[in-house]
Coordinates of C-alpha atoms in Angstrom, one line a residue:
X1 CA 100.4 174.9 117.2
X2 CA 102.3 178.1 117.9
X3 CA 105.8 178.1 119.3
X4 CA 107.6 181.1 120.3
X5 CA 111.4 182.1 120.7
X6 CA 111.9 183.8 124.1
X7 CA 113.0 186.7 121.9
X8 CA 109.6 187.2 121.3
X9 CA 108.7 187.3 124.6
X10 CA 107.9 190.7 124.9
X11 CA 104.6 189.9 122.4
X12 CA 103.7 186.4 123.1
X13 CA 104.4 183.8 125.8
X14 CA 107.6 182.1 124.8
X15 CA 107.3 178.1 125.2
X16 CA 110.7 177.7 123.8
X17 CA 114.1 177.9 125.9
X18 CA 117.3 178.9 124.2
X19 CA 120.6 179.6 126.3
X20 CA 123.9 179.5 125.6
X21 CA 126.9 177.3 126.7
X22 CA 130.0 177.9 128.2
X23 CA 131.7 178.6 125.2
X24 CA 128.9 180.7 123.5
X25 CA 127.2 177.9 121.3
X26 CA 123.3 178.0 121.7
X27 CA 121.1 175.4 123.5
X28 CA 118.1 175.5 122.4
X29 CA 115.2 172.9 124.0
X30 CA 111.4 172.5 122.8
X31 CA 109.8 171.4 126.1
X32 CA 106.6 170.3 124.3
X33 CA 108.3 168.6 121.4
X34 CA 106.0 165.4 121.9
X35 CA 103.1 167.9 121.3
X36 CA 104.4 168.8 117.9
X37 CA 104.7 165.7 116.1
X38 CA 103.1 165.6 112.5
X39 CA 101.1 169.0 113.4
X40 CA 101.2 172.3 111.5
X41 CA 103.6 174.5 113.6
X42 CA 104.1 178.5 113.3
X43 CA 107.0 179.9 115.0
X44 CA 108.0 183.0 116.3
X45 CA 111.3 184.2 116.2
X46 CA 113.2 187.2 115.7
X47 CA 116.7 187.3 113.8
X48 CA 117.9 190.2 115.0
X49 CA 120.2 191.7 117.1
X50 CA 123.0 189.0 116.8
X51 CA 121.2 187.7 113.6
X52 CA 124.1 185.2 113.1
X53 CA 123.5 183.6 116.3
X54 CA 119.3 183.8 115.7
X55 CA 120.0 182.0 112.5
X56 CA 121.6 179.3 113.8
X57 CA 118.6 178.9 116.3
X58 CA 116.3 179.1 113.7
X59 CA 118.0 176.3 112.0
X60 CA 118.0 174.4 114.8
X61 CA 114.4 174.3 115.6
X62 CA 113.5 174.0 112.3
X63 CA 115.7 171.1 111.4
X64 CA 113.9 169.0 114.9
X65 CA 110.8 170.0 114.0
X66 CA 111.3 169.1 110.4
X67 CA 112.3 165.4 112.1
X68 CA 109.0 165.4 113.7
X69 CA 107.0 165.6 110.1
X70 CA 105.6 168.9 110.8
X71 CA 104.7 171.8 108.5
X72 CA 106.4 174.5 109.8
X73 CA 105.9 178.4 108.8
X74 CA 108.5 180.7 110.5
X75 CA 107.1 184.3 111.6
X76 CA 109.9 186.5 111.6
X77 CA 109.4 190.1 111.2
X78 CA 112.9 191.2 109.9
X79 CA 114.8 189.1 107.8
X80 CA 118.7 189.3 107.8
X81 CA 120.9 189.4 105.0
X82 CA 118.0 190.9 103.0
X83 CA 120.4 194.0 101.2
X84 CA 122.6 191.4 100.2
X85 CA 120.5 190.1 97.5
X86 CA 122.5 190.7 94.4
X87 CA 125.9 190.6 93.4
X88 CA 127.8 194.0 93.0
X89 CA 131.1 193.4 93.0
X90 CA 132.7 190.0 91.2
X91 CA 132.8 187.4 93.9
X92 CA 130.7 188.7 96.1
X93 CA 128.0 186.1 97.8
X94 CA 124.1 187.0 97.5
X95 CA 124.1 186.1 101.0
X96 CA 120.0 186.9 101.2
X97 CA 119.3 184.0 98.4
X98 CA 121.5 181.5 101.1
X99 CA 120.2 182.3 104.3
X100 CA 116.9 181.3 102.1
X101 CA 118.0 178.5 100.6
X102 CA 119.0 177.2 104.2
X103 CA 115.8 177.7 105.7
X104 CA 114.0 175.9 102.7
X105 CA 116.3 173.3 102.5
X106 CA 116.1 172.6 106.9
X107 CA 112.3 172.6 106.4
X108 CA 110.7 175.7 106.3
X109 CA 107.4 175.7 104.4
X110 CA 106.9 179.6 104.4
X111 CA 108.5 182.3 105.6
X112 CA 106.3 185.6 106.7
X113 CA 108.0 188.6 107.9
X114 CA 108.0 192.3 107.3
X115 CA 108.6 194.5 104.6
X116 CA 111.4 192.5 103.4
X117 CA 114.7 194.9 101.8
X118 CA 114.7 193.0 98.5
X119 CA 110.8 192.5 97.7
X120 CA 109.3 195.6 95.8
X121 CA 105.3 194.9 97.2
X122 CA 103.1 192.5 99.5
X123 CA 101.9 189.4 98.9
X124 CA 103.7 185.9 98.4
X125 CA 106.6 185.7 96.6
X126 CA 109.9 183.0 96.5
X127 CA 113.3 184.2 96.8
X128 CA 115.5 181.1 96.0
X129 CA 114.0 178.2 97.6
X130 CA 112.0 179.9 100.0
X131 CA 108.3 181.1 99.9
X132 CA 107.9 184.5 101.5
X133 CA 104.9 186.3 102.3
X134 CA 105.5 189.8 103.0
X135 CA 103.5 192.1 105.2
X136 CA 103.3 195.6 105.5
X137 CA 103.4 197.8 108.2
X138 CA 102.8 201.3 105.8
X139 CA 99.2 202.4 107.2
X140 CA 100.2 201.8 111.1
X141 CA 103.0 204.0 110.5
X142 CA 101.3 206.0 108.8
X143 CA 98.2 206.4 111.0
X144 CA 100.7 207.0 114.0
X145 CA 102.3 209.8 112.1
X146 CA 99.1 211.3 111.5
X147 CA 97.6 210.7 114.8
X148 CA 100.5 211.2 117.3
X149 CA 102.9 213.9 115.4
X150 CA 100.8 215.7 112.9
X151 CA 97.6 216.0 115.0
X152 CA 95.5 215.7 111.6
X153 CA 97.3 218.1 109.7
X154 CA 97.7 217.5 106.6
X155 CA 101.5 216.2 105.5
X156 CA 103.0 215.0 102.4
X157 CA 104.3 210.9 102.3
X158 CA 108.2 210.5 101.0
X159 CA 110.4 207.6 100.3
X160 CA 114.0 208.2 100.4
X161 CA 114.7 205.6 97.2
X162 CA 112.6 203.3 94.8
X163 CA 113.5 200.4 97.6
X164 CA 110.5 201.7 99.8
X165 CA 108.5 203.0 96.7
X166 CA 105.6 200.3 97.5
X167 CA 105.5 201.5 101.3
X168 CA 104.9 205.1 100.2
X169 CA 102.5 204.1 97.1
X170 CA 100.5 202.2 99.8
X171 CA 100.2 205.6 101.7
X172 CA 99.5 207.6 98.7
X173 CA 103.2 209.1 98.3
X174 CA 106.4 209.5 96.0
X175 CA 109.7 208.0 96.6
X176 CA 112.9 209.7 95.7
X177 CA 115.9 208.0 93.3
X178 CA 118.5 207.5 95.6
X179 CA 122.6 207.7 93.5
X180 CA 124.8 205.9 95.6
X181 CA 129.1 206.0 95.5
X182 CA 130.9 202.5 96.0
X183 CA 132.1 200.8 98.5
X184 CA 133.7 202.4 101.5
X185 CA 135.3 201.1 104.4
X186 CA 137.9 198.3 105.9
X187 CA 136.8 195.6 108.0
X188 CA 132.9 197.1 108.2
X189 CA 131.8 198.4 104.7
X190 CA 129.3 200.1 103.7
X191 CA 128.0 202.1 100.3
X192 CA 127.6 206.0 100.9
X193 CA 124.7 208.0 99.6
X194 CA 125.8 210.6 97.3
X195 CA 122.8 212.4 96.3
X196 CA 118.9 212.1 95.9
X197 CA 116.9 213.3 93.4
X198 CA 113.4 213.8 92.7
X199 CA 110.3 216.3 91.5
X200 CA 108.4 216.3 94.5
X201 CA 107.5 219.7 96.1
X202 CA 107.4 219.6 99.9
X203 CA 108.0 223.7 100.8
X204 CA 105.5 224.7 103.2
X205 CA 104.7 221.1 104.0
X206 CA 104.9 218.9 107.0
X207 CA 106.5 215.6 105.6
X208 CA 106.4 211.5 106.7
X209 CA 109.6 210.2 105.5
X210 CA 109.1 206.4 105.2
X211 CA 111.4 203.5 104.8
X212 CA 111.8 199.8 105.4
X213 CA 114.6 201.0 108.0
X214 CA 117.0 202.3 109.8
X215 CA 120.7 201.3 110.0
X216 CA 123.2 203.7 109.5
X217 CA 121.2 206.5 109.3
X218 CA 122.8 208.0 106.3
X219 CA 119.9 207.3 103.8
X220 CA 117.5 208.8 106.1
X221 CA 119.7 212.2 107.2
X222 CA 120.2 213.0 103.5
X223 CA 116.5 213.3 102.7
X224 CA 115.9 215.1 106.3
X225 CA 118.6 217.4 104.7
X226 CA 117.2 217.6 101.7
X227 CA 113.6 217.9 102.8
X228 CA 114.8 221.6 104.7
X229 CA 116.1 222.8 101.4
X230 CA 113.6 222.3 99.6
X231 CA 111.4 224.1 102.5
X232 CA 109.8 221.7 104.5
X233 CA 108.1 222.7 107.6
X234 CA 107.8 219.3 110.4
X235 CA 109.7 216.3 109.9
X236 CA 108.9 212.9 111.1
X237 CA 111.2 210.1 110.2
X238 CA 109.6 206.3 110.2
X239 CA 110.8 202.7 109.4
X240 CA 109.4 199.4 109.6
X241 CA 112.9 198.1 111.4
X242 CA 114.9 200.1 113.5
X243 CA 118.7 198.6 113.6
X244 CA 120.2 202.2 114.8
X245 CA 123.5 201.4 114.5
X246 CA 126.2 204.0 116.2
X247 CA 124.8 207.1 116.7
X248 CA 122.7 207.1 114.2
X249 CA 119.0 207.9 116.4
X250 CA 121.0 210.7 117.9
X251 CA 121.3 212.3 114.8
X252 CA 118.0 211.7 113.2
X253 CA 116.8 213.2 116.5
X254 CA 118.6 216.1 116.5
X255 CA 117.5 217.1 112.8
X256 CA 114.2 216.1 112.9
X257 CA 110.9 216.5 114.8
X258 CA 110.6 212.9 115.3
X259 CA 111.7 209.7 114.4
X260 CA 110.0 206.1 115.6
X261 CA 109.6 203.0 113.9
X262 CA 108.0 199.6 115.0
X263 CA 109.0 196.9 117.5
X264 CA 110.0 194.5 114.9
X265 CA 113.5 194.9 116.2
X266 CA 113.4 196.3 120.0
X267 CA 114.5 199.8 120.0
X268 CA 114.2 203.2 122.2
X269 CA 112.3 204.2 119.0
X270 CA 109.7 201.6 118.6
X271 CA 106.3 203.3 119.1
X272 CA 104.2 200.8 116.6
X273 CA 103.5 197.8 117.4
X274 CA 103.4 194.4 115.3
X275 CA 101.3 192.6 117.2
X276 CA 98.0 193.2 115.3
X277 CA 99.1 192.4 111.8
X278 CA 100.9 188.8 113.0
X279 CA 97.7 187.8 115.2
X280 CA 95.8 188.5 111.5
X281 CA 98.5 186.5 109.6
X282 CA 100.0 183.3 111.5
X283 CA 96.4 182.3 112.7
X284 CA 95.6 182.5 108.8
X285 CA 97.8 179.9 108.2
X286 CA 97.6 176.9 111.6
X287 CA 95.4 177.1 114.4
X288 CA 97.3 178.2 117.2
X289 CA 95.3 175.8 119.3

């Protein structure tokens, strides 16, 4: 049986309701419920924007649904929390490994999203408590850039660190080393990038520059800016999740020839969709009746 967030309403028909209180604490109502009992249930919901509030949601659902002795796998194609998922400084909290361990631990059988921050490939993996299986959305990017920007002309494939290495591999090309300076920031931190390095000649070339997103910006404008020096001709910038925090598409925009991403998280920039590769995944796993 398939359940779906209205967050995800602009991909499937959402038969879930979730509003918010007075005081901002979420309602959230399965109008079916009855329906659901001691079924195999996949349910689509997205955790971000306001992924702290979409957690809790989650959680929520889960936690009935778990009452209910159903098997549930959660469809979400970007998974918060996912660059915190190692310890850099002492006392810091993995907070990736909890959010996990939380969805395992409510009732969660599997996980599946989207070219998760912290796993290096595709497949099934287990981070924590939680199984994960990771899906890719390389070639569709890919295949827009080719089909939409390049017009069949011929470009070279880039990753702007070893992070996104398995993206680019999967689209025959070379990721970058990305050297990055500490911590920065009050309140909001954040870890600059000081330089990128790598032996890849791109002069002459048009060039895909391909990531697993978007948030700052910063990672991607240094290896726009260091595609131009090292002679690049057209520019296309492309990530799986578009967060686009500040200013950030502005920018890419104005030093690029084009930047777009998919609609895992809803953005001006999302130009792929998702839709395909979940149809192919969640009904490998329950009927959606």
């Amino acid at each position: 049986m398939l359940l779906v967030s209205p967050n995800f309403s602009d991909l499937f028909a959402p038969n879930v309701e979730i509003k918010k209180f007075p005081d901002g604490e979420s309602y959230v109502r399965i109008p079916d419920l009855g329906a659901c009992e001691d079924r195999p249930i996949t349910l689509l919901h997205r955790l971000y924007p306001e992924q702290n509030n979409s957690l809790l949601e989650l959680l929520l659902i889960i936690d009935e649904l778990a009452h209910k002795k159903c098997d549930v796998a959660v469809l979400s194609p970007y998974l918060p929390y996912s660059r915190q998922d190692k310890n850099i400084l002492k006392g810091e909290i993995a907070g990736g490994k909890v959010v996990c361990n939380l969805l395992a631990r409510t009732g969660c059988k599997i996980f599946i999203t989207i070219d998760c921050h912290f796993l290096k490939g595709t497949g099934d993996f287990t981070h924590g408590e939680l199984p994960i299986r990771n899906i890719s959305m390389a070639k569709p990017l890919t295949d827009y850039a080719r089909e939409k920007i390049f017009k069949d002309e011929a470009f070279e494939v880039i990753g702007p660190d070893q992070g996104a290495s398995y993206l680019v591999e999967h689209a025959g090309g070379t990721a970058l080393t990305k050297v990055r300076r500490g911590y920065k920031g009050g309140a909001i931190i954040y870890r600059d990038v000081e330089t990128l390095e790598g032996d890849i000649e791109v002069r002459g070339k048009n060039v895909l520059i391909l990531d697993d997103m978007i948030s700052t910006g910063n990672t991607m404008i240094k290896t726009v800016e260091w595609a131009r020096e090292a002679g690049a001709e057209k520019i296309a910038c492309a990530a799986t999740h578009g967060l686009f925090l500040g200013n950030s598409l502005d920018k890419l925009e104005t030093i690029s020839d084009a930047v777009f991403t998919t609609d895992s998280i809803l953005n001006p920039a999302a130009k792929v969709s998702i839709k395909e590769q979940l149809d192919e995944h969640f009904q490998s796993l329950f009927s959606a009746e």
